[in-house]
Structure formats: structure tokens, C-alpha cells
mmCIF file with all atom_site columns, C-alpha atoms in Angstrom:
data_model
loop_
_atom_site.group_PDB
_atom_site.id
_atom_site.type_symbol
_atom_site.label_atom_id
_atom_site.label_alt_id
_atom_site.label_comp_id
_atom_site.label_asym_id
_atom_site.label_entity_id
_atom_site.label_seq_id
_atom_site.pdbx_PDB_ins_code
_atom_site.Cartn_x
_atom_site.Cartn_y
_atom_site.Cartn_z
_atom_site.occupancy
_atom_site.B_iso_or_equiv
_atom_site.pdbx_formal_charge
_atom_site.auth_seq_id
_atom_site.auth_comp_id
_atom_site.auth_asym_id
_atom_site.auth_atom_id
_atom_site.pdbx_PDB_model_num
ATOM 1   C CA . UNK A 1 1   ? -123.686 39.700 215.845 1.00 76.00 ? 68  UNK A CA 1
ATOM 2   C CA . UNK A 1 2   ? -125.939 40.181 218.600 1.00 86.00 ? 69  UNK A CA 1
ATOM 3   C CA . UNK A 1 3   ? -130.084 41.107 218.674 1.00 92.00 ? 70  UNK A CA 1
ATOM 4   C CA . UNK A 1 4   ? -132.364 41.656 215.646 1.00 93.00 ? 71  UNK A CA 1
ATOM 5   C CA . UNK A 1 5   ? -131.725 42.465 211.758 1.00 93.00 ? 72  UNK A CA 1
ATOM 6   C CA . UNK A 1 6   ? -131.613 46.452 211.672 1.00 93.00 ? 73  UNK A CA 1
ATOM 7   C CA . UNK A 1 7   ? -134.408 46.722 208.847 1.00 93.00 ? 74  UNK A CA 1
ATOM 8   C CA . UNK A 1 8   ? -133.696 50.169 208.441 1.00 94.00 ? 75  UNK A CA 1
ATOM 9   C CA . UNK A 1 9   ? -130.066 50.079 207.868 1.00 94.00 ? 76  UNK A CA 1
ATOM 10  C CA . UNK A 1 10  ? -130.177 46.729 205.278 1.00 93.00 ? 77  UNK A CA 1
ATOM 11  C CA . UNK A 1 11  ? -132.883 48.434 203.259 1.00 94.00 ? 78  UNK A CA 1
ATOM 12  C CA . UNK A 1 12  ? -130.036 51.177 202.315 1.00 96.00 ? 79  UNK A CA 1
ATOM 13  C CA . UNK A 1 13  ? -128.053 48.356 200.634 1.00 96.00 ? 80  UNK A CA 1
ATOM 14  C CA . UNK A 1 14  ? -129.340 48.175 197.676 1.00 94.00 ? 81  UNK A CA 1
ATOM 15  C CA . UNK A 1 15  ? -126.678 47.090 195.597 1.00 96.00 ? 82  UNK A CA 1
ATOM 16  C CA . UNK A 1 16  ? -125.980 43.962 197.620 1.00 96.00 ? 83  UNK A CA 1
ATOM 17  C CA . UNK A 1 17  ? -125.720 40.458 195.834 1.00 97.00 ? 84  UNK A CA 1
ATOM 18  C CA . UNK A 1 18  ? -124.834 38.310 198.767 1.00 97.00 ? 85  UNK A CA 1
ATOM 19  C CA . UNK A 1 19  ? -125.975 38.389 202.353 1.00 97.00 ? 86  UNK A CA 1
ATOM 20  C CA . UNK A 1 20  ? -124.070 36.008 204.695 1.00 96.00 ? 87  UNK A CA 1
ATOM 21  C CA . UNK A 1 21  ? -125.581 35.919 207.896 1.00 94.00 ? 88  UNK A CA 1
ATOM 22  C CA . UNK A 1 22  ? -125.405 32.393 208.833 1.00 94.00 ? 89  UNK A CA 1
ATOM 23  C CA . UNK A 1 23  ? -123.865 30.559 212.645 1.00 94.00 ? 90  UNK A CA 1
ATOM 24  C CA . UNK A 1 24  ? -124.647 33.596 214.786 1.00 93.00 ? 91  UNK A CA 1
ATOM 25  C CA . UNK A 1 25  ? -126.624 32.010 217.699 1.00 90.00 ? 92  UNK A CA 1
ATOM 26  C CA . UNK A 1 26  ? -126.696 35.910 219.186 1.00 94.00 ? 93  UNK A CA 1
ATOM 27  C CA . UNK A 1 27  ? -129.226 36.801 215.795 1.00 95.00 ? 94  UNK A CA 1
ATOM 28  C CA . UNK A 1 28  ? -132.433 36.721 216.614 1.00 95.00 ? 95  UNK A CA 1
ATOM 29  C CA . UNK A 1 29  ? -135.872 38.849 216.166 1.00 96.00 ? 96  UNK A CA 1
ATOM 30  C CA . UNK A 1 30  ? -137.886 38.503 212.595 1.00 96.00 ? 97  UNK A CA 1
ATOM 31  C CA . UNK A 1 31  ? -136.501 39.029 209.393 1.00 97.00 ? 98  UNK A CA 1
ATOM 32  C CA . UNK A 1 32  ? -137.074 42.656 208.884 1.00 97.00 ? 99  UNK A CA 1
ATOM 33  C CA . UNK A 1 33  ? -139.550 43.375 205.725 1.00 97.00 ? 100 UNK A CA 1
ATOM 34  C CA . UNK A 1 34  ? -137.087 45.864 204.392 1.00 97.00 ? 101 UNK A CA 1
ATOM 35  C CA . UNK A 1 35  ? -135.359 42.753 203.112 1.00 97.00 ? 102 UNK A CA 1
ATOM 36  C CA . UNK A 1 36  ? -137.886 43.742 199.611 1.00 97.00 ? 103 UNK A CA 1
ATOM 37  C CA . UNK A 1 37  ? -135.560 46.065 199.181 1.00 97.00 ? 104 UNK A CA 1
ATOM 38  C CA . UNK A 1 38  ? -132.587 44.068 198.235 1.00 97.00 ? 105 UNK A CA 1
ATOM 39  C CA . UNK A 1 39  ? -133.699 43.615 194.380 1.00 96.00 ? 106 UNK A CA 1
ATOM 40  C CA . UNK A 1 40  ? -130.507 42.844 193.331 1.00 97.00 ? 107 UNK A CA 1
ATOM 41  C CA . UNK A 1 41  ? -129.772 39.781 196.341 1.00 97.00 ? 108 UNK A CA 1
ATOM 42  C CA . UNK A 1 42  ? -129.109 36.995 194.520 1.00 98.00 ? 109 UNK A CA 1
ATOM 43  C CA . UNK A 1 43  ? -127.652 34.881 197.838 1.00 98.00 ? 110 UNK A CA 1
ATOM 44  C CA . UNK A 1 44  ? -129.341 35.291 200.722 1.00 97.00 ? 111 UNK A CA 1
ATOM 45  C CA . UNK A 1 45  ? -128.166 32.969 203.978 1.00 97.00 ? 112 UNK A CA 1
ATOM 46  C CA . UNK A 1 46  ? -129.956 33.061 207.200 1.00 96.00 ? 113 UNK A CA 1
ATOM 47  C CA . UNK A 1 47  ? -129.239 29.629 208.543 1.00 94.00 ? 114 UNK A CA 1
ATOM 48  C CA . UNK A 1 48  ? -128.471 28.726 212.334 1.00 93.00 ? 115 UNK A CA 1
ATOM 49  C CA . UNK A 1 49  ? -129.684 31.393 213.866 1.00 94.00 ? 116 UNK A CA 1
ATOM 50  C CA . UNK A 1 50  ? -132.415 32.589 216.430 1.00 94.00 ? 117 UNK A CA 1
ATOM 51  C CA . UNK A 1 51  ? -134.330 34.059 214.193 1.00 95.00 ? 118 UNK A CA 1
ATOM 52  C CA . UNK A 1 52  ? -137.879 34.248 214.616 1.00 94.00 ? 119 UNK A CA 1
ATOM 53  C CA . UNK A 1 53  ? -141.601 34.873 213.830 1.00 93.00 ? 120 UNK A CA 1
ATOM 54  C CA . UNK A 1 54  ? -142.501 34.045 209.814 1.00 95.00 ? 121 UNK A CA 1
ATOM 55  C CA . UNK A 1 55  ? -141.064 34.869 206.544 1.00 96.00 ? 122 UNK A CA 1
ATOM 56  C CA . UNK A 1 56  ? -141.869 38.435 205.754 1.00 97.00 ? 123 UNK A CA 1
ATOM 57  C CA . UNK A 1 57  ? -143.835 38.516 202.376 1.00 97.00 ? 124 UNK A CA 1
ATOM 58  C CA . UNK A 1 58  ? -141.737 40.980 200.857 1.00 98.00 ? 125 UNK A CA 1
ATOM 59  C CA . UNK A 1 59  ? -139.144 37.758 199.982 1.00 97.00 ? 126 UNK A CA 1
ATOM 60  C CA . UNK A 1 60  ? -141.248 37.656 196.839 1.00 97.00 ? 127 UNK A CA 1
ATOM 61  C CA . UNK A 1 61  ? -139.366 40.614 195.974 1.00 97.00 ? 128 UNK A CA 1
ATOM 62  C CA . UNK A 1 62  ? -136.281 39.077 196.081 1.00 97.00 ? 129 UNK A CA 1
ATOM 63  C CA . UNK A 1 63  ? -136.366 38.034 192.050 1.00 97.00 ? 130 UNK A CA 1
ATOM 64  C CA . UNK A 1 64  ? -133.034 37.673 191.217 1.00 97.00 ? 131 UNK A CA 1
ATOM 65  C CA . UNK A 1 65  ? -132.688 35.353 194.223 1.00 97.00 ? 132 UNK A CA 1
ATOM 66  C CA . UNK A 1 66  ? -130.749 32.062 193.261 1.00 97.00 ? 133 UNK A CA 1
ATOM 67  C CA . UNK A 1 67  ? -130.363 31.093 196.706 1.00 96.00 ? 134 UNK A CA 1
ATOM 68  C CA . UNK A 1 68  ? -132.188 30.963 199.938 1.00 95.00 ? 135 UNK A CA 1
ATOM 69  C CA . UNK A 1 69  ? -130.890 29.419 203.665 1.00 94.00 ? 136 UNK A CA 1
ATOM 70  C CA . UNK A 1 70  ? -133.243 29.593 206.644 1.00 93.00 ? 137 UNK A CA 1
ATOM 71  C CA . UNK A 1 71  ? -133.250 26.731 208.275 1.00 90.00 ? 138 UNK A CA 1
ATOM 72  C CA . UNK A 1 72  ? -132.252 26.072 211.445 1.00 90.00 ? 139 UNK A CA 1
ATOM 73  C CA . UNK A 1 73  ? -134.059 29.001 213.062 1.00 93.00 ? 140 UNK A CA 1
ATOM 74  C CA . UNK A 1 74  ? -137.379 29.521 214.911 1.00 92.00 ? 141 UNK A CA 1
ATOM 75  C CA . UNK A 1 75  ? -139.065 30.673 212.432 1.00 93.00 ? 142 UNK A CA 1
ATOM 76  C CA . UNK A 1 76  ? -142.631 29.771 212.223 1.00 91.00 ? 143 UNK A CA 1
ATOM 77  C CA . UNK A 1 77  ? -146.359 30.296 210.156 1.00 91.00 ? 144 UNK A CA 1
ATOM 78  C CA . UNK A 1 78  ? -147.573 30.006 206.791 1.00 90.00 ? 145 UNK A CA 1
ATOM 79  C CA . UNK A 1 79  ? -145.095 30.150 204.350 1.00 91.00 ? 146 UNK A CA 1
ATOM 80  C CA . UNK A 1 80  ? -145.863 33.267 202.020 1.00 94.00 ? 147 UNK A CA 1
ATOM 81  C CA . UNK A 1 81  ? -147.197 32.574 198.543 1.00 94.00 ? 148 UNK A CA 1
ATOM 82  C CA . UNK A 1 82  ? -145.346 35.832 196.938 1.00 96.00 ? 149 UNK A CA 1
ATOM 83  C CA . UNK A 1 83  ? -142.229 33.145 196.983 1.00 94.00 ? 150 UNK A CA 1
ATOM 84  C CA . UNK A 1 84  ? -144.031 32.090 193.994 1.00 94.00 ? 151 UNK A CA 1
ATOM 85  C CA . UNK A 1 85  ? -141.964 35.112 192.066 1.00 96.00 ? 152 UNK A CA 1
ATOM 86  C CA . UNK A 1 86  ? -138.814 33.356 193.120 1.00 95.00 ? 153 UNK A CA 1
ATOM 87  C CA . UNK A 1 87  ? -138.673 32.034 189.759 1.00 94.00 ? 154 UNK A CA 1
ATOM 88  C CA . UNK A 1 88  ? -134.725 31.982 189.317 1.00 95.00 ? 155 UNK A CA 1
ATOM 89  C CA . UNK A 1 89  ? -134.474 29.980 192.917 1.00 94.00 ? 156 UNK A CA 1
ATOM 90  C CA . UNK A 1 90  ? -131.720 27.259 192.137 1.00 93.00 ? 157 UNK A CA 1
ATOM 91  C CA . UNK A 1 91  ? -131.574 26.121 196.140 1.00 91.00 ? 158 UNK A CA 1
ATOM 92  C CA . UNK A 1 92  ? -133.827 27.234 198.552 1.00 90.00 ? 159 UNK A CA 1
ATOM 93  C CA . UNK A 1 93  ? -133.915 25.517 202.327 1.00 89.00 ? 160 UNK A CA 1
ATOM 94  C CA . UNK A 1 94  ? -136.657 26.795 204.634 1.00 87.00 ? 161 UNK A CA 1
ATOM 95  C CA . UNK A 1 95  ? -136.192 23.479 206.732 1.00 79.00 ? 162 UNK A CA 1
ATOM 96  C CA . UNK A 1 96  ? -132.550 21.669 207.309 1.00 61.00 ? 163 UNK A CA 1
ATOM 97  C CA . UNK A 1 97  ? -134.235 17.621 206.542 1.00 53.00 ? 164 UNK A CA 1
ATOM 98  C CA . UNK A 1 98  ? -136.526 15.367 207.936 1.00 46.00 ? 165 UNK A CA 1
ATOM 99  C CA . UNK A 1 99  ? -134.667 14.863 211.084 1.00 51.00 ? 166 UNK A CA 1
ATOM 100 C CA . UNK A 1 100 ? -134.843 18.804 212.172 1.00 46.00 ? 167 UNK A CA 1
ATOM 101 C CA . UNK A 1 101 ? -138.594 18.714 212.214 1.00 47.00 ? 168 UNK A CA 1
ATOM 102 C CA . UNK A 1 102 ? -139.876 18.780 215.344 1.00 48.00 ? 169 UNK A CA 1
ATOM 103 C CA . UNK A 1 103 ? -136.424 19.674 217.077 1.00 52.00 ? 170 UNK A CA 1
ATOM 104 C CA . UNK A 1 104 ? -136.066 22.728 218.720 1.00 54.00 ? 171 UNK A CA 1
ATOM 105 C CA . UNK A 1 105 ? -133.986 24.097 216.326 1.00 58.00 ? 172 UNK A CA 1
ATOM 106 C CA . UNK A 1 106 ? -136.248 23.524 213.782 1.00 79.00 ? 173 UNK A CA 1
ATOM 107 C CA . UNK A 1 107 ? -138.399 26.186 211.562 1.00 86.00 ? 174 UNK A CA 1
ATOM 108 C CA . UNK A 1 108 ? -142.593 25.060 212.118 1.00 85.00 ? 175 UNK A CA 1
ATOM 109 C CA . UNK A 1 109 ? -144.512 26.290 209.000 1.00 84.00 ? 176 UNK A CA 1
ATOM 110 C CA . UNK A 1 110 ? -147.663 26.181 208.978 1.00 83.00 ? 177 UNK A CA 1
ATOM 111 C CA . UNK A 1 111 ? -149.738 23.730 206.852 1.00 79.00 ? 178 UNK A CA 1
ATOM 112 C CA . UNK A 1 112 ? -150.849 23.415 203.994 1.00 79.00 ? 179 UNK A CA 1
ATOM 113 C CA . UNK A 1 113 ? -148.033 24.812 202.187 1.00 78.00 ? 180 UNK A CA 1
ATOM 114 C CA . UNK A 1 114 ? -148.514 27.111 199.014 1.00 85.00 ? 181 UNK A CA 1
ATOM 115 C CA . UNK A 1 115 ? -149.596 25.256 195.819 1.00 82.00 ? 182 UNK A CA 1
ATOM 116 C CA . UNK A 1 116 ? -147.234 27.677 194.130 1.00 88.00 ? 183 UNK A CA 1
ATOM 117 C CA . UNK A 1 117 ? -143.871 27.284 195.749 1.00 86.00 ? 184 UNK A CA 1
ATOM 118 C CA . UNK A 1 118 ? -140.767 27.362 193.464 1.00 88.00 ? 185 UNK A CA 1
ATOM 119 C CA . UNK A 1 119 ? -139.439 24.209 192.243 1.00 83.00 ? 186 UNK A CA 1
ATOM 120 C CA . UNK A 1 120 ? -136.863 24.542 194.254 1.00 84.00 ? 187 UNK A CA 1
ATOM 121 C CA . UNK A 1 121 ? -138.122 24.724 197.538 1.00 82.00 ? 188 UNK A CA 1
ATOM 122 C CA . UNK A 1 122 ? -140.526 21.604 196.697 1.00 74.00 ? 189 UNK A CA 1
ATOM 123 C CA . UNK A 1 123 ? -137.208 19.578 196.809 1.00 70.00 ? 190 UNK A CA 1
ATOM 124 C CA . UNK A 1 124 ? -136.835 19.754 200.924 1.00 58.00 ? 191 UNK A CA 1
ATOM 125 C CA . UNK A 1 125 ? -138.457 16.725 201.936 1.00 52.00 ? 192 UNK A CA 1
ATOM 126 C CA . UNK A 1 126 ? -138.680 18.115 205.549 1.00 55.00 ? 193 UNK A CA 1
ATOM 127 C CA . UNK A 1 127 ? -141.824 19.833 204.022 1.00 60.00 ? 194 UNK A CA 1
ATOM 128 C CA . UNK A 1 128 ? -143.262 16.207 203.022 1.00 55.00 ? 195 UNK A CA 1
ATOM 129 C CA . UNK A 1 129 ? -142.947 15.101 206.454 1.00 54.00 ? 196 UNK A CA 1
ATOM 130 C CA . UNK A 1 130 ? -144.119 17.846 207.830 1.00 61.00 ? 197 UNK A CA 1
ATOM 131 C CA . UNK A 1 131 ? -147.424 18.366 206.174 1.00 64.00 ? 198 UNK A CA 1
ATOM 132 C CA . UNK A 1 132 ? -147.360 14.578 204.500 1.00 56.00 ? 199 UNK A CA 1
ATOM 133 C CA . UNK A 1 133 ? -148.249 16.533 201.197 1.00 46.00 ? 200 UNK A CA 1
ATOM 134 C CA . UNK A 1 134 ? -147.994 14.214 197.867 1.00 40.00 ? 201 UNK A CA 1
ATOM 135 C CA . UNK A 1 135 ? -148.284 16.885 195.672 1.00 44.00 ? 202 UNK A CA 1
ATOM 136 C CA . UNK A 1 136 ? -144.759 17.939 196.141 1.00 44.00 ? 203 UNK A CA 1
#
């Protein structure tokens, strides 16, 4: 794969469960909103990419999600708050570890991260390193 997420096009796909998009150095752009369209994605991998920009809000519409990959991109910003309705999240990795922060292959949130986050994004200890938060 080559260029940016078509948005338009993966909104149609409503009846997806799984989205495998990982290892394709050629995928790049932001995560297209439309994503909020995917109710039913319960597997969502977007690791190793060039992917770009922030998380799009609408991932808080993703409620049936049980897994979410991103790391390993350039993505960057304040992680959204609406992951908060993630509630079923059994893995989620916005950042590969501790040693990918500050590498350029690493994703830079923005600090501080949201009180709210799902249990199981408060697990990746990149985000303790990153914004030295004990709280997590």
C-alpha cells in the first residue's frame, strides 16, 4: 500500500471486524475520521507505518474495539479523551516501549495524558516515561 487511508472508501465497510494494516512503510497521511464508522471493528492494527498527524477523536466510536496497534508511526498530539468509551479494550499500544520514545519512529503525544484512558492503554509504560505520570 502506498499514500493515505481512503476515508471515504473504509467508512463503506461497515461490517468489518478486523483491520490489518500493519508493516507498510508506503502508508502514510492521518488516520481518516471515517474510521467512527467501523462500529463493529473489534481489531484494529496500524503499527509500522508512516502514519501521521493525531488520533482522530472518532476512535471513541470504536466500542466493540478489543484491540488497538499504533505504534511505530508519526503520529503526534494530545491523545483524545473519547478513548475513554473504549471500555472492552483488552490491548491497546499507542507507543511500542520505553526505548521507541524519542526515536524517530516513535508516536509524540502530547502531555498530560487523559485522566480517563482505558485500563488498557495505562499498561504501556512508554507513556510513564514520556510524561513521568504516577498516576498510571
Amino acid at each position: 500500500l502506498h499514500g493515505p487511508l481512503p476515508g471515504r472508501s473504509l467508512a463503506q465497510l461497515t461490517l468489518l471486524d478486523e483491520l490489518h494494516l500493519a508493516e507498510c512503510p508506503n502508508l502514510g497521511g492521518p488516520i481518516p475520521s471515517e474510521i467512527g464508522a467501523l462500529r463493529r471493528l473489534q481489531h484494529l492494527q496500524l503499527f509500522r507505518n508512516s502514519l501521521d498527524s493525531s488520533l482522530p477523536t472518532q476512535l471513541g466510536q470504536l466500542t466493540a474495539l478489543l484491540h488497538l496497534y499504533t505504534f511505530q508511526n508519526r503520529l503526534s498530539g494530545h491523545v483524545p479523551d473519547t478513548l475513554a468509551a473504549l471500555t472492552e479494550l483488552v490491548e491497546c499500544r499507542l507507543q511500542r516501549s520505553m526505548r521507541a520514545v524519542g526515536h524517530a519512529d516513535a508516536n509524540q503525544f502530547s502531555c498530560p495524558l487523559p485522566f480517563n484512558l482505558p485500563d488498557a492503554c495505562k499498561k504501556a509504560t512508554a507513556f510513564r516515561a514520556q510524561c513521568q505520570q504516577t498516576e498510571l
